[in-house]
Tab-separated table of C-alpha atoms and ligand atoms in Angstrom:
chain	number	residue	atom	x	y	z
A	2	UNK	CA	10.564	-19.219	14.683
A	3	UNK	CA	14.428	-18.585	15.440
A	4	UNK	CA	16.301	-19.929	18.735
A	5	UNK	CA	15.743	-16.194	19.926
A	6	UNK	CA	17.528	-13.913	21.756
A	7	UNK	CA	20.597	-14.416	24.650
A	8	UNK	CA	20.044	-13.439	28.042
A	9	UNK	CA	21.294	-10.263	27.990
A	10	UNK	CA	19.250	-9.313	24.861
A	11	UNK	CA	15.619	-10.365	26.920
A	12	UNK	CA	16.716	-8.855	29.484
A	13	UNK	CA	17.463	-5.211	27.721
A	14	UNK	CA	13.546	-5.941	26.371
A	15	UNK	CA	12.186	-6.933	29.432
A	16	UNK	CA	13.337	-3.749	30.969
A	17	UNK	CA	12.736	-1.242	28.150
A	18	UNK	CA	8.803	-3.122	28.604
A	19	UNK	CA	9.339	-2.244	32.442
A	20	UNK	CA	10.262	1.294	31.666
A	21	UNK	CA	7.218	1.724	28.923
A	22	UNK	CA	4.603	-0.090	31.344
A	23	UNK	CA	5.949	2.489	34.214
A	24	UNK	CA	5.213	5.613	32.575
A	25	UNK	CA	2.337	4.242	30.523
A	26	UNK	CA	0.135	2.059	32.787
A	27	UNK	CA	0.507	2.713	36.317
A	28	UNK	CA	-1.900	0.539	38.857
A	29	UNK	CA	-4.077	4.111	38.634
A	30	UNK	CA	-4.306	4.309	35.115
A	31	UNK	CA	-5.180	0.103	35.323
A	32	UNK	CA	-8.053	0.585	37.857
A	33	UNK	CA	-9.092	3.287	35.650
A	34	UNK	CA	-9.408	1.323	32.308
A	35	UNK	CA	-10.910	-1.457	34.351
A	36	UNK	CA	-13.458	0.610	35.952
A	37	UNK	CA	-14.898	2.341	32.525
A	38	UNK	CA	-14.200	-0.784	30.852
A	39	UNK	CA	-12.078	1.200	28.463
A	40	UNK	CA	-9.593	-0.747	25.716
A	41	UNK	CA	-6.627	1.432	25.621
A	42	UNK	CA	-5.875	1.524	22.023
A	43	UNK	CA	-3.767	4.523	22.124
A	44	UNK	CA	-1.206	3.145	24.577
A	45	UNK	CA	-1.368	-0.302	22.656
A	46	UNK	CA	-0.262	1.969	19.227
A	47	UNK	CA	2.108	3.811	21.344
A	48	UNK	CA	3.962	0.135	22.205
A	49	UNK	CA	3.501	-1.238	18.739
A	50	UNK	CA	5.626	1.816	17.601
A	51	UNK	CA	9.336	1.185	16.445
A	52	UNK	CA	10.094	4.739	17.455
A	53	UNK	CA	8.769	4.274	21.271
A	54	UNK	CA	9.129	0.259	21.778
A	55	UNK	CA	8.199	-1.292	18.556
A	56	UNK	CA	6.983	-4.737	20.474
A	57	UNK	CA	6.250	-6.714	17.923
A	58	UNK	CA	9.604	-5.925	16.155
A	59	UNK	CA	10.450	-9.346	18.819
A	60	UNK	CA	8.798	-11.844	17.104
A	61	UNK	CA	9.387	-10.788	13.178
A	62	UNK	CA	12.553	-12.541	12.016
A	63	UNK	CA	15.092	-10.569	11.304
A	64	UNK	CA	15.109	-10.984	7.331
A	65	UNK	CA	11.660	-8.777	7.816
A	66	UNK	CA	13.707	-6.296	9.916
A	67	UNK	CA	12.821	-7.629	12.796
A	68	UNK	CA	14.724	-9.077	15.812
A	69	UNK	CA	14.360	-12.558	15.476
A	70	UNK	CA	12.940	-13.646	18.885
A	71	UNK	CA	12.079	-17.216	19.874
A	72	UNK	CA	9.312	-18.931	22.060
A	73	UNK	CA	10.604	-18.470	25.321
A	74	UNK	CA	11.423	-14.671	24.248
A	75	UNK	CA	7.429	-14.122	22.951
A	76	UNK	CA	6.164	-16.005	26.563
A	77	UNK	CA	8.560	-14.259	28.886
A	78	UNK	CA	7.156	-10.596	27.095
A	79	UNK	CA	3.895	-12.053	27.511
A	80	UNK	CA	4.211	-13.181	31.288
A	81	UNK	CA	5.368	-10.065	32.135
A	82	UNK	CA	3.064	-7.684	30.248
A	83	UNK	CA	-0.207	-9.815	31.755
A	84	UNK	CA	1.637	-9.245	35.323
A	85	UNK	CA	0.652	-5.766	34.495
A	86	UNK	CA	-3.015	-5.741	32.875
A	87	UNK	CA	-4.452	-9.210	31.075
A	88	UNK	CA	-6.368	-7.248	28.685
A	89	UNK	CA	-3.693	-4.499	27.137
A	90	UNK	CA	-1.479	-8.214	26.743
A	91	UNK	CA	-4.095	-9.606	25.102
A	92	UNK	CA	-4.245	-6.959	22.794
A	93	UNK	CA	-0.238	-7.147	22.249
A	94	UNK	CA	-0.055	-10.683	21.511
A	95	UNK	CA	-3.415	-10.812	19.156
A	96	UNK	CA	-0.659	-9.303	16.425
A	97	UNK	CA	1.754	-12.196	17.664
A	98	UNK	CA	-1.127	-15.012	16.931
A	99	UNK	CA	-2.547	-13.033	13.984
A	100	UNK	CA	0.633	-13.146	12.287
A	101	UNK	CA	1.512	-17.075	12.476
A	102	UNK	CA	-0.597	-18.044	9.663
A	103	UNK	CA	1.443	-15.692	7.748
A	104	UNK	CA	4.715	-16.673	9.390
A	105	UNK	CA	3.855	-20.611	8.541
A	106	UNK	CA	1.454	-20.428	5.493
A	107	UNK	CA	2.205	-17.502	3.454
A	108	UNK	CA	4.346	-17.337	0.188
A	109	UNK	CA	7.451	-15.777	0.925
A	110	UNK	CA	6.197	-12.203	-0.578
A	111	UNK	CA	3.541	-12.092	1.424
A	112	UNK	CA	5.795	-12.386	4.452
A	113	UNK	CA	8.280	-10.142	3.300
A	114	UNK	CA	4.964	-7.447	2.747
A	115	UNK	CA	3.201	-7.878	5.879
A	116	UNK	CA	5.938	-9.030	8.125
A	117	UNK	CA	7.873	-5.831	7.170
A	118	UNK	CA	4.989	-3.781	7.861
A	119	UNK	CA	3.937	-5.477	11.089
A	120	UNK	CA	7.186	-4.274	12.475
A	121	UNK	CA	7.890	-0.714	10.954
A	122	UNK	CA	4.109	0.684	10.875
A	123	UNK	CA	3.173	-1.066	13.904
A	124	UNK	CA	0.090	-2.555	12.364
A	125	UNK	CA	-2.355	-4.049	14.798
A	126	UNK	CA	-3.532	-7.551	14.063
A	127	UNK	CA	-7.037	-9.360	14.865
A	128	UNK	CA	-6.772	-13.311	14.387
A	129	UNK	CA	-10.505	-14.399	13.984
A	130	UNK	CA	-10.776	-18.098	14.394
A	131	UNK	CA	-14.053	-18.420	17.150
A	132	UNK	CA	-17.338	-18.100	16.051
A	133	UNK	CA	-20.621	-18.265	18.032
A	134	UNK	CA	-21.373	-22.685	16.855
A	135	UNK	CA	-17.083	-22.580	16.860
A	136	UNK	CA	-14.633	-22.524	19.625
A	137	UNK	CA	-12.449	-25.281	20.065
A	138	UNK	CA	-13.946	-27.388	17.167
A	139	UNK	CA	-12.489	-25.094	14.198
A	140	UNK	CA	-14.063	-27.956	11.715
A	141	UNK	CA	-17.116	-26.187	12.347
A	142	UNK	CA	-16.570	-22.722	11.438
A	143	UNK	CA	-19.020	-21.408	8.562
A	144	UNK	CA	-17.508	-18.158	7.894
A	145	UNK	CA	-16.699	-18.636	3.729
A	146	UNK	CA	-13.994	-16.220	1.518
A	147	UNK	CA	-14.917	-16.112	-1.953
A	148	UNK	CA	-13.180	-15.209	-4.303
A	149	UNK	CA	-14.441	-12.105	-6.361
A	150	UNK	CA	-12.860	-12.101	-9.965
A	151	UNK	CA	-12.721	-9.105	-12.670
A	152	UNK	CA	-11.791	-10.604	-16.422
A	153	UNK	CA	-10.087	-13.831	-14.639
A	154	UNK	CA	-8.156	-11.830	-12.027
A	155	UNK	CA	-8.819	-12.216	-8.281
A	156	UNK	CA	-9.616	-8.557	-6.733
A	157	UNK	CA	-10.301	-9.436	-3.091
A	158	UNK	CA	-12.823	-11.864	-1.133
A	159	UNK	CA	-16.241	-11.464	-0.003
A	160	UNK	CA	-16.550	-12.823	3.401
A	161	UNK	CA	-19.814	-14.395	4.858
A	162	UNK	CA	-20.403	-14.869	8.379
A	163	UNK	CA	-20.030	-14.559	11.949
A	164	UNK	CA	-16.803	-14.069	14.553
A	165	UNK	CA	-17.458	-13.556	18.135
A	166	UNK	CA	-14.587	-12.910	21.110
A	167	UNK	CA	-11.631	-11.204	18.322
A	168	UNK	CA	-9.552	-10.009	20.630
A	169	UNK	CA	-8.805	-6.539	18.639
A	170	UNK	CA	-11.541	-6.826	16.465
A	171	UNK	CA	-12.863	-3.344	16.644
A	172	UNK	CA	-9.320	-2.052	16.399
A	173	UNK	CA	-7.127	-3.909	14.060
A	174	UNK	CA	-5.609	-2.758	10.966
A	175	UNK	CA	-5.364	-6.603	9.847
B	14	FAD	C1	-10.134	-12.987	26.485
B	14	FAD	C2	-10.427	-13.804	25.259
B	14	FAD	C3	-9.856	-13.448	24.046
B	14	FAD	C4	-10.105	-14.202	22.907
B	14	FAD	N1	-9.533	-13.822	21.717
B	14	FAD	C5	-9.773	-14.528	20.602
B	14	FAD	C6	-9.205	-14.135	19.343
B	14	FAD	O1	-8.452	-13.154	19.250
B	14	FAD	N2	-9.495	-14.867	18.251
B	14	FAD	C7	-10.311	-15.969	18.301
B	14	FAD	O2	-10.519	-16.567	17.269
B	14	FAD	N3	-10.876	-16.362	19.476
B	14	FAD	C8	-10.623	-15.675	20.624
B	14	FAD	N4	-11.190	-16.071	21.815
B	14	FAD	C9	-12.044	-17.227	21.834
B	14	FAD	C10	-11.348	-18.463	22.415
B	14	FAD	O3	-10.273	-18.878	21.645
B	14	FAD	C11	-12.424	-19.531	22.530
B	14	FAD	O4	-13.123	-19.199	23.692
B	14	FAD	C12	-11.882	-20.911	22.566
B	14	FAD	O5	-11.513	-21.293	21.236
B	14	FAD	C13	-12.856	-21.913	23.161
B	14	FAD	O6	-14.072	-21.877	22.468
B	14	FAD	P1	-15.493	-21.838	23.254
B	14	FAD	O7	-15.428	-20.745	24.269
B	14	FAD	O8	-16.589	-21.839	22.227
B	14	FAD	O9	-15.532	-23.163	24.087
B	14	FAD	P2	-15.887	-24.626	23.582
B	14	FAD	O10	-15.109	-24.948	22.373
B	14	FAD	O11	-17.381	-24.761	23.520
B	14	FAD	O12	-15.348	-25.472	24.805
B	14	FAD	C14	-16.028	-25.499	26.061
B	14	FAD	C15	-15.272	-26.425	26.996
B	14	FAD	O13	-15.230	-27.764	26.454
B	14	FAD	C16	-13.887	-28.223	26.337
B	14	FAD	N5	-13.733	-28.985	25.084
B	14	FAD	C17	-14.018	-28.552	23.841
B	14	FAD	N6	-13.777	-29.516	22.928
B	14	FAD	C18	-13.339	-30.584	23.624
B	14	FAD	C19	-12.911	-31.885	23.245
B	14	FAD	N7	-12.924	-32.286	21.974
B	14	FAD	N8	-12.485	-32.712	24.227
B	14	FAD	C20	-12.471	-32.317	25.519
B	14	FAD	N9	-12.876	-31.100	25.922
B	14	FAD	C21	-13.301	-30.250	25.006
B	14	FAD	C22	-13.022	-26.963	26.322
B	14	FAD	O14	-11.716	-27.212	26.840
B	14	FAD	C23	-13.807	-26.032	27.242
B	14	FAD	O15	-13.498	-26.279	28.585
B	14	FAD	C24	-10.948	-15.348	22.973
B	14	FAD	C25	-11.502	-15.708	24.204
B	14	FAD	C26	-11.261	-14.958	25.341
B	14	FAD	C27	-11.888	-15.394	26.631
């Protein structure tokens, strides 16, 4: 991750969050999700796109488009969001967990494929680590990829097994 932004650049994001969680989640539209236990997708797609806030344009470096925040810039957006509603941040910074793997394991195309598209499409992410025997102690997941070949070539992964708690699970495009 980059040193991030200067002062005056958080603080232009901080605000255009202010003005987006304003107009988009007032306390009655809040009490409302809580009280039908409603996820609000929608609004969450609304602030994952470029042409309304494009969030998660913050944390993809800016060789991916994107505007190169830091640490401190990805927990300040954070802080502020949960002052708001715990659950729509959760649902925000799933993409910002789901994409570190890529951001510190992946080959440099796939970064340059899914980091682009993280921040022009807006893509929702899911990051599925826990699993019912498997919180903390990630030596014990079972879930197993495996490979499924055609003539040699890999053509995708069949995946085995069982995630539980994935924050956007039910939602994500990733
Ligand atoms: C709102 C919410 C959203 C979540 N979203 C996601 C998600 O998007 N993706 C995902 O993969 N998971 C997600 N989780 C799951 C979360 O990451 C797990 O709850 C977490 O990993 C802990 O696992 P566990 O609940 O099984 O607790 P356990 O691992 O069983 O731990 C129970 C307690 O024991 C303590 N403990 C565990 N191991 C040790 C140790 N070695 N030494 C000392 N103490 C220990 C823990 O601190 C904890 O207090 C989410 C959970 C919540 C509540």
């Amino acid at each position: 991750m980059s040193n991030g932004f200067d002062k005056e650049m958080l603080d232009g994001m901080l605000d255009s969050l202010k003005k987006f969680t304003d107009a988009h989640l007032p306390d009655t539209r809040i009490l409302e999700l809580d009280a039908t236990e409603e996820f609000p997708v929608e609004t969450i797609r609304e602030m994952c796109n470029p042409e309304v806030l494009g969030i998660q344009l913050l944390f993809i470096p800016e060789e991916f488009e994107g505007m190169g925040g830091g640490a401190f810039d990805v927990y300040r957006v954070c802080e502020e969001l949960a002052r708001v509603d715990l659950g729509v941040a959760t649902g925000v910074l799933a993409t910002f967990l789901g994409s570190d793997p890529i951001i510190f394991g992946g080959t440099y195309e796939q970064k340059k494929l899914w980091m682009t598209r993280i921040g022009q499409e807006g893509l929702l992410m899911a990051y599925g680590a826990t699993e019912p025997a498997a919180g903390s102690d990630l030596g014990a997941l079972r879930t197993v990829a495996v490979p499924v070949e055609e003539n040699g070539v890999v053509k995708g992964y069949k995946i085995t097994g069982n995630k539980q708690w994935i924050s956007n699970g039910g939602y994500a495009d990733l």
